[in-house]
Structure formats: structure tokens, C-alpha cells
Amino acid sequence: MAERLKVAIVGSGPAGLSAAAHAAKLGMSHVLLERAAHASDTIYKYQKGKFVMATPDILPLRSDLSFRAGRREEILAAWDEGLDFYGTKIRYETDVTKVDKTEDGFSLTVAGGETIEAENVILSIGLQGNINKMRCDGGDLPLVQYQLDDPDEYEAETVVVIGGGDAAIENAVALSKQNTVIIINRRPEFARAKQGNLTLILNAIEKGDIQCYYEANPVRVEPDGIVLDTPDGEATVKCDRIIARLGASPPRRFVEACGVEFPSDDPGVLPEVSPTYESNVPGLYIVGALAGYPLIKQAMNQGFEVVAYINGDDIAPADEPLLVEKFEAMGDVEVDDVLSSIRQTIPVFSELNPLLLRETMLESQVHAVKQGDVIFARNDYSSTFFTIFIGQVGIQISADDPSLVVKLREGEFFGEMGLISGRRRTATVVAVTDCVVFETPRRTMLKLIQSVDTVKRTLDKTSILRQIQTHLTPGVPAEDLEDLVETAEIQNFKAGEAVFNQGDAGNHMHLIRSGSCTVSTRVGGREVVLSYVPSGNYIGEMALLSDMPRSATVRAANNTETICLSGDAFSTVMNNNLAIRDSIEAKFRARLRQNEQMEARPEAGNIIQFLIEQGVGEGTDVLLIDEALCVHCDNCEKACAETHGGLSRLDREAGPSFAAIHVPTSCRHCQHPHCMADCPPDAIHRAPDGEVFIDDSCIGCGNCVGNCPYSVIQLASPPEEKSNLFSWLLFGNGPAPGEQVSYEADLLANPAKNGPAKEKDAVSKKAVKCDMCKDLTGGAACVNACPTGAAARVSPEEFMSLATLNR
Amino acid sequence: MHESLLIYRNMRYLKVAVALVTVTGLLYALHSPVENPNGGTWLGYTLGTLSASIMGWLAWYGVRKRSFGGPSIRMEDWASAHVYLGIALVIVSTFHSGFQFGVNVHTLLYFLMLIVVFSGVAGLYFYMRFPRLLSENRRGLTTDMMLGQIAELDSELSAYAVTLDDATAKAVFNAVHNTEIGGNLLSQLTVDNPNCPTLLARKFVERSDGSHDEATRRKLLTRLSKKEGLLRRIRQDTKLRCLLQLWLYVHVPFTFATLAALVTHVVVVFYYW
């Protein structure tokens, strides 16, 4: 029988290597078992010359091996060197097939039958041994591959890359040098990708090097191409090769055979580990991607730490000081206590693994709020998400009577409606007692919703109830709505998709939770728009009340999420609450009247249709010009330029017109701003009054410029000093108000300032866009400066209301 | 939401102007000075001071229009008040003069002021009427889009022209290269120019039947007519936009002249007191 080792490390990824190096350095008896013929197979299989990043930047590296951002080859060489230096014992081509718990340790069986005895086992096998395959038809055809070793092997091919993660982006960008590349992203944005990759792929898409299908799913693979389900319908893409990078799942069977339990049956779920990375099997530790963290730096830190724990050293995780600082607001507390208490008290975060929770907390803010303080106010425009850690808060459900308060206690959350709908806060929230709340940014929450199923489920369930209570059945207690919530279902509709069609049987109604819809009917063979319905309203009650087929078609004006409610359950609620029944009946009658009037005036419907086509439906505040009043004096542009450093953020003449309504090229301050989706320094924000603006931390990457579907963001150099009005008026000094110093004119006036000045400009450009003059007291300068009343800023629901269109 | 400056804020400034005119009118009617009514009585001085202040305020509009971002009173308030008080000024200052006109610097001021006010009324008419005409004329296209379409037609015409006989080719090339839009004031205000090379070329092609085949002739004619239509629209656009600014070339210089005459008027009045 062989000697018994202190620790056996399975898998030589960054975590395993770092663990083995630390064990060797400590003089601990150890062995590192690797299935492949070289160390760190996952990174070895990265495409040649790949630039490996070292995120997250704020996290310090804690390992005996070195690691910093660089090429794949350099990193692998540095690790090999480190392994030699510490005299690490590593066995290649050793596939561990079984790990058995023995009385005082573990017995590891490797392929070939040999056994290795060890006191402790570190599983650092990662996920890449078990990659996800395409589940659609034809996923096994020869043109599909799941890995790309060397992008330079392929030339002049049409390659479809499937996936929205880092691997897919890197493959697509590398292949695009000498191939035609099409990338298929299931989601509307590249939310999972690292910052650097995000910039790369968006630039490539903008330049046209790579074509991208967003929100597209493979339907089937054919021998010479792939059929996709896209927002615009089914599309067939002919190609020579398909590279699917769909991530990987935990090698569950093997891990379970070791005795490790998984918290649920979800295929993506990861085993739980203690803060010292110990699994439910004492002595069996899990680190790296399998423990929930796929980043190299984090994995290396864990490898180091786990060996230190086994050695009996008491060390804190690497991000500890950052969290200590974060939790300072709560007084003198231990980070671990706080974290475990968060998992116990806050259900929405309960299933985050310790590392994800640490990261979420690092990105969140901790607020200690005094009793009576307002956390956010009704009509504020913010989209962060709040959880209550200590104390109680009250939601003022009525705008008129602040004493009507719904109390939320520890562990509950609020602010999710702003997060979901992208509209103003629907209620004011105040602290009922002194309390501690966590404020998590929208981006972090979106990532959690995408990656952790329980977060989405918990959020959906509570938010459905709250949205029904807020918008549909105010005053009805939660108990009476149980059936309704139980049968409710969240449905997604793409822009232009029908929620239901005229003539359908109507046994459901929908509450719009995000996006907006148009209601239309067929008159004489053509569709006439009757009204525009923004989020927070319900549709489909007419068929329910009248017991007749749908009288109109409802279409999503932009990407829309609705809560679909069962008609039977809702009828029960209505029958038990006469006040609700009356208010729905009143709305029903008002809609009938409105529909009649609109059918008689198809031109008003055409204006709605036109504005929806221009994307006004997803805006919150849109500049509209009445062409019957506009004298083309461009005072709006001049005012914009004059109040924004000499550069107008609005182009009056550009943009379409219909029925004397002109939609100039100017920011609409979208509900879910496209520009905000991919801002590396997180420089785009929404001010409390709803203005979407870019702050000084802009790095000029141009992502937002590319992401804005309405071309209202420009990259511009900082403005030049201007002379005052009278010196222009009397002596002709400088440009006129609202005019720019043109580059040529500047060059003529100042010939010494040529070449280098231009270069400097290119470096210092920043993104600029309309900020609705949030810092000016007089409101938007464009509207303020219009002498004829042609320019007005309006919200779509206001403008597309019948009252306005009837004027 | 969108409100014309004439009806802005329920015509608040029209009401102010009407009130002002009514009060001064009543005072003028009730006032019976020893001599004939003139600028030298207490009422004359009062109305004179009032008129001079209104003039100064009206002229300040030009400065306000060019200062952005500071004051929160909307420009439309200024514009609406500017229009109504400007018209009221004619009546108030007439009462100030006591209908005493002569060949002197005082009456010069009065007539300069009338020129400013009436050019302003013309401008107001243009402002009220032309935007709709502009919008109807453009039918959703911008000037750049129309010019782009013309450029496209021109390149097609040039391509055909090289295959044609010399005389036709010359006419078509003339239409491509020498058609002008805008230019001096007169041509900016002219929509139908009988010497427009495009018009001449179309007429030439229409007359010269038989010299080339029917298909080519039809192609040429459709493109030339299309271009003519676009030219008409652009010239109409140019004309309207020119008029929208032209009145200002009277209104603004005469404003300065009026201000100069006002200063002279005041100095002279006090010098000969």
C-alpha cells in the first residue's frame, strides 16, 4: 500500500496548480492529478495567441504562481516554470475515475486500477470536461464543432459562431480576420461577456466585420447552414462551419459519486461549499469553476486558500478588506457573519454561492437609513434594486395619502418594478425603523437574474403579486389574489408580435409589466390603430367582460413583457370585490367610446402608428416638432449647442415627418436605454427626473454610439472657449451663438495648430448626447428657445392619448 | 402641447396689449390740454416714456433670443409679447404724437418705427403661413434628400446623353451641369424660371421626335420631368425659406435706425425745452 498523502488535487487548472504550488511550498505531501498530457487543459485549449484577461481588476492575486493579463503562451510558460520551481508533484495522463471516502481519508482510483490514498481531496476539475452541446436537430452534423484551437487554420469560410459569452466572442473576432463571421446571440445584449471582449465584439459589429443576430435561437442545423428563430421571423444562414460555444455544465455524475450533494436538480446548479471550500463530505474540498467561479484569478486565489485552510492557517479571502470597508456602515461586524446572515435572511440571495454573494455585495451599496428617511421617492427615475437586511421600510402606496403604507420587513425586497419596467418609481419608500438596506445596481441584478434561477423565480413571484396589486386591484389583500397569482404567467413579445388577435377567444387578460402595446382593429381590410397602451396598464378585459371574441388586435410596440392572467381567476377576484369590478367596467366603457371615436378618425391612429415605427413608444421623453409652426430658424439647435459646449445634440432637420409631426434626431430617453447596455466605465446614468446622461468618466469607446438605434449620440472633442454676445454682435469676434468653430476656419485663423491638435482631439473625444438640460433651471433649452412653440418635449403616453390627438 | 404664439397662454399678451391700448386711448380722449394734444403735455411725456420703454424692450428681444440656458421664461412668451406689444406700440406712440406730423426728426422716428412694425407684421404672416406650406411642399423629404435624388437623376441623364446625337446630348448635358438653384435674391424668389436648362432640355426632347427611338425618348422625358418636379419643390422651399428670413433684413436694420432716431428725438426734445 502506497504512502498516505496529506492532499490529492484532482485537475490542474488554475485552481489546482495554485493549490499544488502552495502545498509544495509548505512542504505538504501532495499529488496533482491531471487527465491530459499537460497542465491546465482548458487554458491550453484556448486559441493560439489568445490574450487572457485578469479580471476582476479590483481583486488582488494571492498565489505562489504568477499571473497577469497576457498571451496564453506566456501564462502557461510562467505556470510551468513555477511548478518546477516549487518542485510540485504532478502526474499527467492520470484520469481519476472514483473517489471513495475511507475511515480516515479518501481513496482515489485512477484509470488502470491504481489507487492513491489521501487525507484530503481538492476537486478542481472545472466544467470544461463537460461542455454543452446544441440541442436542436442536426447538432451532430459534421459542420458543427464545439471548440476552436487555431483560428488561422480557416480561411475564406462563412462561419457561424453561436453564443454570447467570452469564448464565442473571442472565436468570432479571431475568425473574422480572414473569414465571414456571423455571431448568434440568444439575448438582446452581450451581458455575460467581460468588458474588454464586449468592446471588441461591439466594435467589430459596428464596423461590419462581424454580423450579429440578437435574440436569435437555432431551430435546426442543415448540412450547409443553420435555421434561426429571430425577432423578425425565421432566417436561414448558409455557412461552411458552425462553432457553438454554449458553456459547460458541472460533471454531475462524477461529483455526486464522490458523495457531494447538489442543492437542486437543475442541470446548471453547482454544489455548495463552505467558506473554506469544504463540501458536505468532510475533507473533500471544491474550488474553481465547479465551486461557482470561472475566473482565473479567483480560482488561483481559492487554490492557495484551500491549501492554507487544510494546513490549518487562518487566512481571510482576498476580497476581505474590500468587504470590510463596504460593511463599515453597519458598525463593527465580521464579514462572514454578515454574509451568512444575508443568505439566511434575504431569500432572493439565499441560493447565491458564497463567491457570487461576495461579488454581488462588492458591487452593491450598503445604506444605513435612519427612521423616517426617504429611500426613494415616487416618480424618481432609478432602476436599482433594494433588499432589506435589518429593520422595516414602508411603501407609500397612495400619492395623495402618505399614511397608507405597506410595510416590508427584513429579507424582503423593493424597487423591482423600476428594474423591470424602466419607468419612474411607482411609490415612495421610507424607512419605518432605523434600517440597513442593500442597493444593487441594475447590471448586477440582470446578471444574477440570468445566471441564478432562484433569483429570477423569487423576483417574478413577488413582483407579479405587487404589480397586480398596484395596477389592477388596488386595496385587495394578497390572500384574495393567491389563485390569480398562482395561475399568472410571464409572457414575452417581440416588437410587432401580436399579444392576441381580433376574433380570438378571449379567456385571458394581460397586465403590461414592461414595454408598451398598440391596440388596432381591421377596418375595411386594413389595420387601424386605436390606442397606445404603456406599461402598468392592462389589456384584454373587454372580451372577458363581454364574453365575446377579442374585438381588437394588441401588438407589442417594442419588446414587451406581460403578466398573463387567467380569466376565471380574475372573474372570481372581480366578483368578490365590487369596487374593482366597477373600476374595470368603467375602463371598459371608456375604451369602447374611445375605440368608436378612433375608428371614425383613422388619421389619429396613423399618427400613433407612425410614432411607434419611429421607436417613440419606448421613449420616456421625446422631442416632437410641429411642422405647422416650425419656421426653420434652428434656434433649438443653437440653444442646444450654446448650453452644451458648442455642439448641438439634436439635428432638427434630420428625421422623419408624418402629418406635420416631425421626429428630429434627438434622444428619447428610452425606458431601457440601449446606450446603457454596454458602457465599460458605467458612465451612463438615469437622473432622478428620468434624463439619461453621460458623466465625465466616459472613455470614448463609442459602444453607446453604436448601440443607439436612433443615432443620437456622437463622439466629440471638448468645446472651445467662446467670445460673448456683444463682442460677436458689434465686432464680429468668434462664431455666432449656436455656431461651431469649424475645423477649416480654425486652421485658417491659426495655422500653427494643425496636425498635432487633430491627433489630440482624436484621443480626447467623449460621447455626448442630450441630457434634457438637467442642470438648467429653465428646462430643456431647445424647447425653451423655440419662439413659435413648434418644439415640445412629450412623454409618449401623454402625446398618444386621445385628448391630444383630437386637438 | 404645441401652441402657436398667437394663442399662447390663452392669448395672455394680447389681453395685456388690448388693456394698454384701451387705457391710453381713454386717457387721450379724457385729456384736454390747453393747446392741441402734443408730446409736451404730462400725458405726452408719459406716453413718450412708455413708448420709448416699449421700443427698448422690443429691441432687447434680439439679445434675449441669443442668450440661452439662463432665464426660465420661455422664448415663446417673449415672442408672443413681442408681437402684441409691437403692434400696440403703433397706437400708443400715435397718441404720444398727438397727430402732429411734420418734416422733422420726430416724424422720421415715427415712420422708421412704422417700417419696423409693419415688416414685423409681414414676418408674422410668413411665420404663421409658411411652415405648413413648407411641410406640404417637402412631403417628408429634407433638402439634402431632394438634392440627392437630383444628383441620381443627373448621373442617369449623363449616362443616356453620351449615347445620343450631339444636339440632344448638348441640351441634356446643359441640364445636368448648368441647372441652378438659388443664387441672387431674385432667383431665390423665383420658382418657375423660363430659362432653366432642365426645362429647356425637356422641351427640346419633346420637340425632337423621330431623331431617336421612342424608348430612349421616354426615359429621358421621365427623368427630366422628375427632375423638374424636384427642382420646383426645392425652389419653392428656397423661396419660402428666403422669405422667412428676408423680412428680417428690413426689420433688424430699421430697428437700429429707429433706436438711433429715438435717441436723437429725446436729445432734441430736451435741448429745445
CSV table of C-alpha atoms in Angstrom, one decimal, chain A residues 31-335:
chain,number,residue,atom,x,y,z
A,31,VAL,CA,0.0,15.0,-5.7
A,32,LEU,CA,-1.7,16.8,-8.6
A,33,LEU,CA,-3.6,14.5,-10.9
A,34,GLU,CA,-4.2,15.7,-14.5
A,35,ARG,CA,-6.1,13.8,-17.1
A,36,ALA,CA,-4.4,15.4,-20.1
A,37,ALA,CA,-0.7,15.2,-21.0
A,38,HIS,CA,-0.1,18.8,-20.0
A,39,ALA,CA,-1.1,21.2,-17.2
A,40,SER,CA,-4.2,23.4,-17.4
A,41,ASP,CA,-6.0,21.8,-20.3
A,42,THR,CA,-8.8,24.4,-20.5
A,43,ILE,CA,-6.3,27.2,-21.0
A,44,TYR,CA,-4.1,25.0,-23.1
A,45,LYS,CA,-7.1,24.6,-25.5
A,46,TYR,CA,-7.6,28.4,-25.7
A,47,GLN,CA,-7.0,29.5,-29.2
A,48,LYS,CA,-3.3,30.2,-30.0
A,49,GLY,CA,-2.1,33.6,-29.0
A,50,LYS,CA,-5.3,34.4,-27.2
A,51,PHE,CA,-5.0,37.3,-24.8
A,52,VAL,CA,-6.0,36.2,-21.4
A,53,MET,CA,-7.5,38.8,-19.1
A,54,ALA,CA,-7.1,39.1,-15.4
A,55,THR,CA,-10.5,40.2,-14.1
A,56,PRO,CA,-11.9,41.3,-11.8
A,57,ASP,CA,-9.4,44.1,-11.6
A,58,ILE,CA,-10.1,45.1,-8.0
A,59,LEU,CA,-9.3,41.7,-6.7
A,60,PRO,CA,-5.7,41.2,-5.6
A,61,LEU,CA,-4.0,37.9,-6.7
A,62,ARG,CA,-2.9,35.6,-4.0
A,63,SER,CA,-0.9,32.7,-5.2
A,64,ASP,CA,2.6,31.4,-5.3
A,65,LEU,CA,2.3,31.3,-9.1
A,66,SER,CA,2.4,34.4,-11.1
A,67,PHE,CA,-0.5,35.6,-13.3
A,68,ARG,CA,-1.3,38.7,-15.1
A,69,ALA,CA,-3.1,39.6,-18.3
A,70,GLY,CA,-1.2,38.4,-21.2
A,71,ARG,CA,-0.9,35.8,-24.1
A,72,ARG,CA,-1.9,32.2,-23.5
A,73,GLU,CA,1.6,31.0,-24.2
A,74,GLU,CA,3.3,33.4,-21.7
A,75,ILE,CA,0.8,32.5,-19.0
A,76,LEU,CA,1.2,28.7,-19.5
A,77,ALA,CA,5.1,29.1,-19.6
A,78,ALA,CA,5.1,31.1,-16.3
A,79,TRP,CA,3.0,28.4,-14.6
A,80,ASP,CA,5.2,25.6,-15.8
A,81,GLU,CA,8.2,27.4,-14.6
A,82,GLY,CA,6.5,28.0,-11.2
A,83,LEU,CA,5.6,24.3,-10.9
A,84,ASP,CA,9.3,23.3,-11.5
A,85,PHE,CA,10.5,26.0,-9.1
A,86,TYR,CA,8.4,24.7,-6.1
A,87,GLY,CA,9.0,21.0,-7.0
A,88,THR,CA,5.3,20.3,-7.4
A,89,LYS,CA,4.4,16.6,-7.8
A,90,ILE,CA,2.2,16.4,-10.9
A,91,ARG,CA,1.1,13.2,-12.7
A,92,TYR,CA,-0.1,13.7,-16.2
A,93,GLU,CA,-2.4,11.4,-18.1
A,94,THR,CA,-3.9,10.2,-14.9
A,95,ASP,CA,-7.7,10.1,-15.1
A,96,VAL,CA,-9.4,9.8,-11.7
A,97,THR,CA,-12.4,7.6,-12.1
A,98,LYS,CA,-13.6,7.3,-8.5
A,99,VAL,CA,-13.1,9.0,-5.1
A,100,ASP,CA,-14.2,6.9,-2.1
A,101,LYS,CA,-14.4,8.1,1.4
A,102,THR,CA,-12.5,5.9,3.7
A,103,GLU,CA,-12.3,5.9,7.5
A,104,ASP,CA,-9.6,8.5,7.8
A,105,GLY,CA,-9.4,10.0,4.4
A,106,PHE,CA,-10.0,9.1,0.7
A,107,SER,CA,-9.1,6.5,-1.7
A,108,LEU,CA,-8.8,7.7,-5.3
A,109,THR,CA,-9.0,5.2,-8.1
A,110,VAL,CA,-7.3,6.2,-11.4
A,111,ALA,CA,-7.9,4.7,-14.8
A,112,GLY,CA,-5.8,1.5,-14.9
A,113,GLY,CA,-6.9,0.5,-11.4
A,114,GLU,CA,-4.2,2.0,-9.3
A,115,THR,CA,-5.4,3.7,-6.0
A,116,ILE,CA,-4.0,6.7,-4.3
A,117,GLU,CA,-4.6,7.3,-0.5
A,118,ALA,CA,-5.0,10.9,0.7
A,119,GLU,CA,-6.2,12.6,3.8
A,120,ASN,CA,-7.9,15.4,1.9
A,121,VAL,CA,-9.1,15.8,-1.7
A,122,ILE,CA,-9.3,19.0,-3.6
A,123,LEU,CA,-11.6,18.8,-6.6
A,124,SER,CA,-10.6,21.5,-9.1
A,125,ILE,CA,-11.9,19.8,-12.2
A,126,GLY,CA,-13.7,22.8,-13.6
A,127,LEU,CA,-16.6,22.4,-16.0
A,128,GLN,CA,-14.9,22.3,-19.4
A,129,GLY,CA,-14.7,18.5,-19.2
A,130,ASN,CA,-18.5,18.6,-19.8
A,131,ILE,CA,-19.3,21.1,-22.5
A,132,ASN,CA,-22.9,21.9,-23.6
A,133,LYS,CA,-24.0,20.7,-27.0
A,134,MET,CA,-26.6,22.1,-29.3
A,135,ARG,CA,-29.9,20.6,-28.5
A,136,CYS,CA,-31.7,21.3,-31.8
A,137,ASP,CA,-31.9,18.9,-34.8
A,138,GLY,CA,-28.6,18.5,-36.6
A,139,GLY,CA,-26.4,19.4,-33.7
A,140,ASP,CA,-24.3,16.4,-34.5
A,141,LEU,CA,-23.7,17.2,-38.2
A,142,PRO,CA,-20.0,17.4,-39.3
A,143,LEU,CA,-20.1,21.2,-39.8
A,144,VAL,CA,-20.8,21.8,-36.1
A,145,GLN,CA,-17.8,22.0,-33.7
A,146,TYR,CA,-17.6,22.9,-30.1
A,147,GLN,CA,-14.0,24.1,-29.9
A,148,LEU,CA,-11.6,26.2,-31.9
A,149,ASP,CA,-7.9,25.6,-31.5
A,150,ASP,CA,-6.3,27.8,-34.1
A,151,PRO,CA,-8.4,30.4,-35.9
A,152,ASP,CA,-5.7,30.8,-38.5
A,153,GLU,CA,-6.5,27.3,-39.8
A,154,TYR,CA,-9.6,28.7,-41.5
A,155,GLU,CA,-9.7,31.0,-44.5
A,156,ALA,CA,-12.4,32.5,-46.7
A,157,GLU,CA,-15.1,30.5,-45.0
A,158,THR,CA,-18.5,31.6,-43.8
A,159,VAL,CA,-18.5,30.7,-40.1
A,160,VAL,CA,-21.5,30.9,-37.7
A,161,VAL,CA,-20.5,31.3,-34.1
A,162,ILE,CA,-23.2,30.6,-31.6
A,163,GLY,CA,-23.1,32.0,-28.1
A,164,GLY,CA,-22.9,35.3,-26.3
A,165,GLY,CA,-20.1,34.5,-23.8
A,166,ASP,CA,-16.4,35.3,-23.9
A,167,ALA,CA,-15.4,32.1,-25.8
A,168,ALA,CA,-17.8,32.8,-28.6
A,169,ILE,CA,-16.7,36.5,-28.8
A,170,GLU,CA,-13.1,35.6,-28.9
A,171,ASN,CA,-13.6,32.9,-31.6
A,172,ALA,CA,-15.7,35.2,-33.7
A,173,VAL,CA,-13.3,38.1,-33.5
A,174,ALA,CA,-10.3,36.0,-34.3
A,175,LEU,CA,-12.0,34.2,-37.2
A,176,SER,CA,-13.3,37.5,-38.7
A,177,LYS,CA,-9.7,38.4,-39.8
A,178,GLN,CA,-9.9,36.0,-42.8
A,179,ASN,CA,-13.5,34.7,-42.8
A,180,THR,CA,-17.0,35.9,-43.0
A,181,VAL,CA,-18.3,35.6,-39.4
A,182,ILE,CA,-21.9,35.7,-38.2
A,183,ILE,CA,-22.4,35.6,-34.4
A,184,ILE,CA,-25.7,34.3,-33.0
A,185,ASN,CA,-26.6,35.7,-29.5
A,186,ARG,CA,-29.7,34.4,-27.8
A,187,ARG,CA,-30.0,37.6,-25.8
A,188,PRO,CA,-30.5,41.2,-26.8
A,189,GLU,CA,-27.1,42.2,-25.5
A,190,PHE,CA,-23.7,40.6,-24.6
A,191,ALA,CA,-24.4,40.7,-20.8
A,192,ARG,CA,-22.2,37.8,-19.8
A,193,ALA,CA,-19.1,38.9,-21.5
A,194,LYS,CA,-16.0,40.5,-20.0
A,195,GLN,CA,-15.7,44.2,-20.5
A,196,GLY,CA,-12.7,44.0,-23.0
A,197,ASN,CA,-14.5,41.4,-25.1
A,198,LEU,CA,-17.6,43.5,-25.1
A,199,THR,CA,-15.8,46.4,-26.6
A,200,LEU,CA,-14.1,44.1,-29.2
A,201,ILE,CA,-17.3,42.5,-30.4
A,202,LEU,CA,-19.4,45.7,-30.5
A,203,ASN,CA,-16.7,47.5,-32.5
A,204,ALA,CA,-16.5,44.6,-34.9
A,205,ILE,CA,-20.2,44.5,-35.3
A,206,GLU,CA,-20.3,48.3,-35.8
A,207,LYS,CA,-17.6,48.2,-38.4
A,208,GLY,CA,-19.4,45.4,-40.2
A,209,ASP,CA,-16.5,42.8,-39.7
A,210,ILE,CA,-19.0,40.6,-37.9
A,211,GLN,CA,-22.7,40.3,-38.5
A,212,CYS,CA,-24.8,39.7,-35.4
A,213,TYR,CA,-28.2,38.2,-34.8
A,214,TYR,CA,-29.5,39.3,-31.4
A,215,GLU,CA,-32.3,37.4,-29.7
A,216,ALA,CA,-31.9,34.5,-32.1
A,217,ASN,CA,-32.1,30.8,-31.4
A,218,PRO,CA,-31.0,27.9,-33.6
A,219,VAL,CA,-34.0,25.9,-34.9
A,220,ARG,CA,-32.1,23.2,-36.8
A,221,VAL,CA,-28.8,22.7,-38.4
A,222,GLU,CA,-28.8,21.7,-42.1
A,223,PRO,CA,-25.9,20.2,-44.0
A,224,ASP,CA,-25.0,23.6,-45.5
A,225,GLY,CA,-26.3,26.1,-42.9
A,226,ILE,CA,-28.5,26.8,-40.0
A,227,VAL,CA,-32.1,27.9,-39.5
A,228,LEU,CA,-32.6,30.5,-36.8
A,229,ASP,CA,-35.6,31.9,-35.0
A,230,THR,CA,-35.1,35.7,-34.9
A,231,PRO,CA,-37.2,38.6,-33.8
A,232,ASP,CA,-38.0,39.2,-37.5
A,233,GLY,CA,-39.1,35.6,-38.1
A,234,GLU,CA,-37.2,32.5,-39.3
A,235,ALA,CA,-33.9,33.1,-41.1
A,236,THR,CA,-31.7,30.6,-42.9
A,237,VAL,CA,-28.0,31.3,-42.8
A,238,LYS,CA,-25.8,29.4,-45.3
A,239,CYS,CA,-22.4,28.6,-43.8
A,240,ASP,CA,-19.4,26.3,-44.1
A,241,ARG,CA,-18.8,25.8,-40.4
A,242,ILE,CA,-20.7,26.3,-37.1
A,243,ILE,CA,-18.8,26.9,-33.9
A,244,ALA,CA,-21.1,26.5,-30.9
A,245,ARG,CA,-19.7,27.9,-27.6
A,246,LEU,CA,-22.6,27.2,-25.2
A,247,GLY,CA,-20.7,26.9,-22.0
A,248,ALA,CA,-20.4,23.8,-19.9
A,249,SER,CA,-22.2,22.1,-17.1
A,250,PRO,CA,-20.9,20.5,-13.9
A,251,PRO,CA,-19.8,16.9,-14.4
A,252,ARG,CA,-22.5,15.9,-12.1
A,253,ARG,CA,-22.4,12.2,-12.1
A,254,PHE,CA,-18.7,12.0,-11.1
A,255,VAL,CA,-19.1,14.7,-8.4
A,256,GLU,CA,-22.2,13.0,-7.0
A,257,ALA,CA,-20.4,9.7,-7.0
A,258,CYS,CA,-17.8,11.3,-4.7
A,259,GLY,CA,-20.7,11.8,-2.2
A,260,VAL,CA,-21.2,15.6,-2.9
A,261,GLU,CA,-24.8,16.8,-2.8
A,262,PHE,CA,-26.3,19.3,-5.2
A,263,PRO,CA,-28.9,21.8,-3.9
A,264,SER,CA,-31.4,21.1,-6.8
A,265,ASP,CA,-31.9,19.0,-9.9
A,266,ASP,CA,-31.2,22.0,-12.2
A,267,PRO,CA,-28.6,21.0,-14.7
A,268,GLY,CA,-26.7,24.2,-14.2
A,269,VAL,CA,-26.6,24.2,-10.5
A,270,LEU,CA,-23.3,23.9,-8.6
A,271,PRO,CA,-22.5,22.0,-5.4
A,272,GLU,CA,-22.5,24.1,-2.2
A,273,VAL,CA,-19.2,24.7,-0.4
A,274,SER,CA,-18.4,26.2,3.0
A,275,PRO,CA,-16.4,29.4,3.3
A,276,THR,CA,-13.3,27.2,3.5
A,277,TYR,CA,-14.4,25.5,0.2
A,278,GLU,CA,-15.2,22.2,2.0
A,279,SER,CA,-18.2,20.3,0.6
A,280,ASN,CA,-20.7,18.3,2.5
A,281,VAL,CA,-18.1,15.5,2.6
A,282,PRO,CA,-15.6,16.4,5.3
A,283,GLY,CA,-12.1,16.6,3.9
A,284,LEU,CA,-13.3,17.0,0.3
A,285,TYR,CA,-12.8,20.5,-1.0
A,286,ILE,CA,-14.1,22.1,-4.2
A,287,VAL,CA,-12.5,25.1,-5.8
A,288,GLY,CA,-12.6,26.9,-9.2
A,289,ALA,CA,-15.3,26.9,-11.7
A,290,LEU,CA,-17.0,23.9,-10.1
A,291,ALA,CA,-17.4,25.9,-6.9
A,292,GLY,CA,-19.1,28.7,-8.9
A,293,TYR,CA,-16.2,30.9,-10.0
A,294,PRO,CA,-14.9,30.6,-13.5
A,295,LEU,CA,-12.4,33.4,-13.5
A,296,ILE,CA,-8.7,32.5,-13.4
A,297,LYS,CA,-7.6,34.9,-10.7
A,298,GLN,CA,-10.4,33.9,-8.4
A,299,ALA,CA,-9.6,30.2,-9.0
A,300,MET,CA,-5.9,30.7,-8.2
A,301,ASN,CA,-6.7,32.5,-5.0
A,302,GLN,CA,-9.0,29.7,-4.0
A,303,GLY,CA,-6.3,27.1,-4.7
A,304,PHE,CA,-4.0,29.0,-2.5
A,305,GLU,CA,-6.5,29.5,0.2
A,306,VAL,CA,-7.8,25.9,0.3
A,307,VAL,CA,-4.3,24.5,0.9
A,308,ALA,CA,-3.8,27.1,3.6
A,309,TYR,CA,-7.0,26.0,5.3
A,310,ILE,CA,-6.0,22.4,5.1
A,311,ASN,CA,-2.7,23.3,6.6
A,312,GLY,CA,-4.6,24.9,9.5
A,313,ASP,CA,-3.7,28.5,8.6
A,314,ASP,CA,-6.4,31.1,9.4
A,315,ILE,CA,-6.5,33.4,6.4
A,316,ALA,CA,-9.2,35.6,5.1
A,317,PRO,CA,-10.3,35.6,1.5
A,318,ALA,CA,-8.6,38.1,-0.8
A,319,ASP,CA,-11.5,40.4,-1.2
A,320,GLU,CA,-12.0,40.6,2.6
A,321,PRO,CA,-10.6,44.2,3.1
A,322,LEU,CA,-12.9,45.5,0.4
A,323,LEU,CA,-16.0,43.9,2.0
A,324,VAL,CA,-14.9,45.1,5.5
A,325,GLU,CA,-14.9,48.6,4.1
A,326,LYS,CA,-18.3,48.0,2.4
A,327,PHE,CA,-19.9,46.8,5.7
A,328,GLU,CA,-18.4,49.7,7.8
A,329,ALA,CA,-21.8,51.4,7.7
A,330,MET,CA,-23.2,48.6,9.9
A,331,GLY,CA,-20.6,49.2,12.6
A,332,ASP,CA,-18.2,46.6,13.9
A,333,VAL,CA,-19.2,43.4,12.2
A,334,GLU,CA,-17.5,40.3,10.8
A,335,VAL,CA,-17.8,39.9,7.1
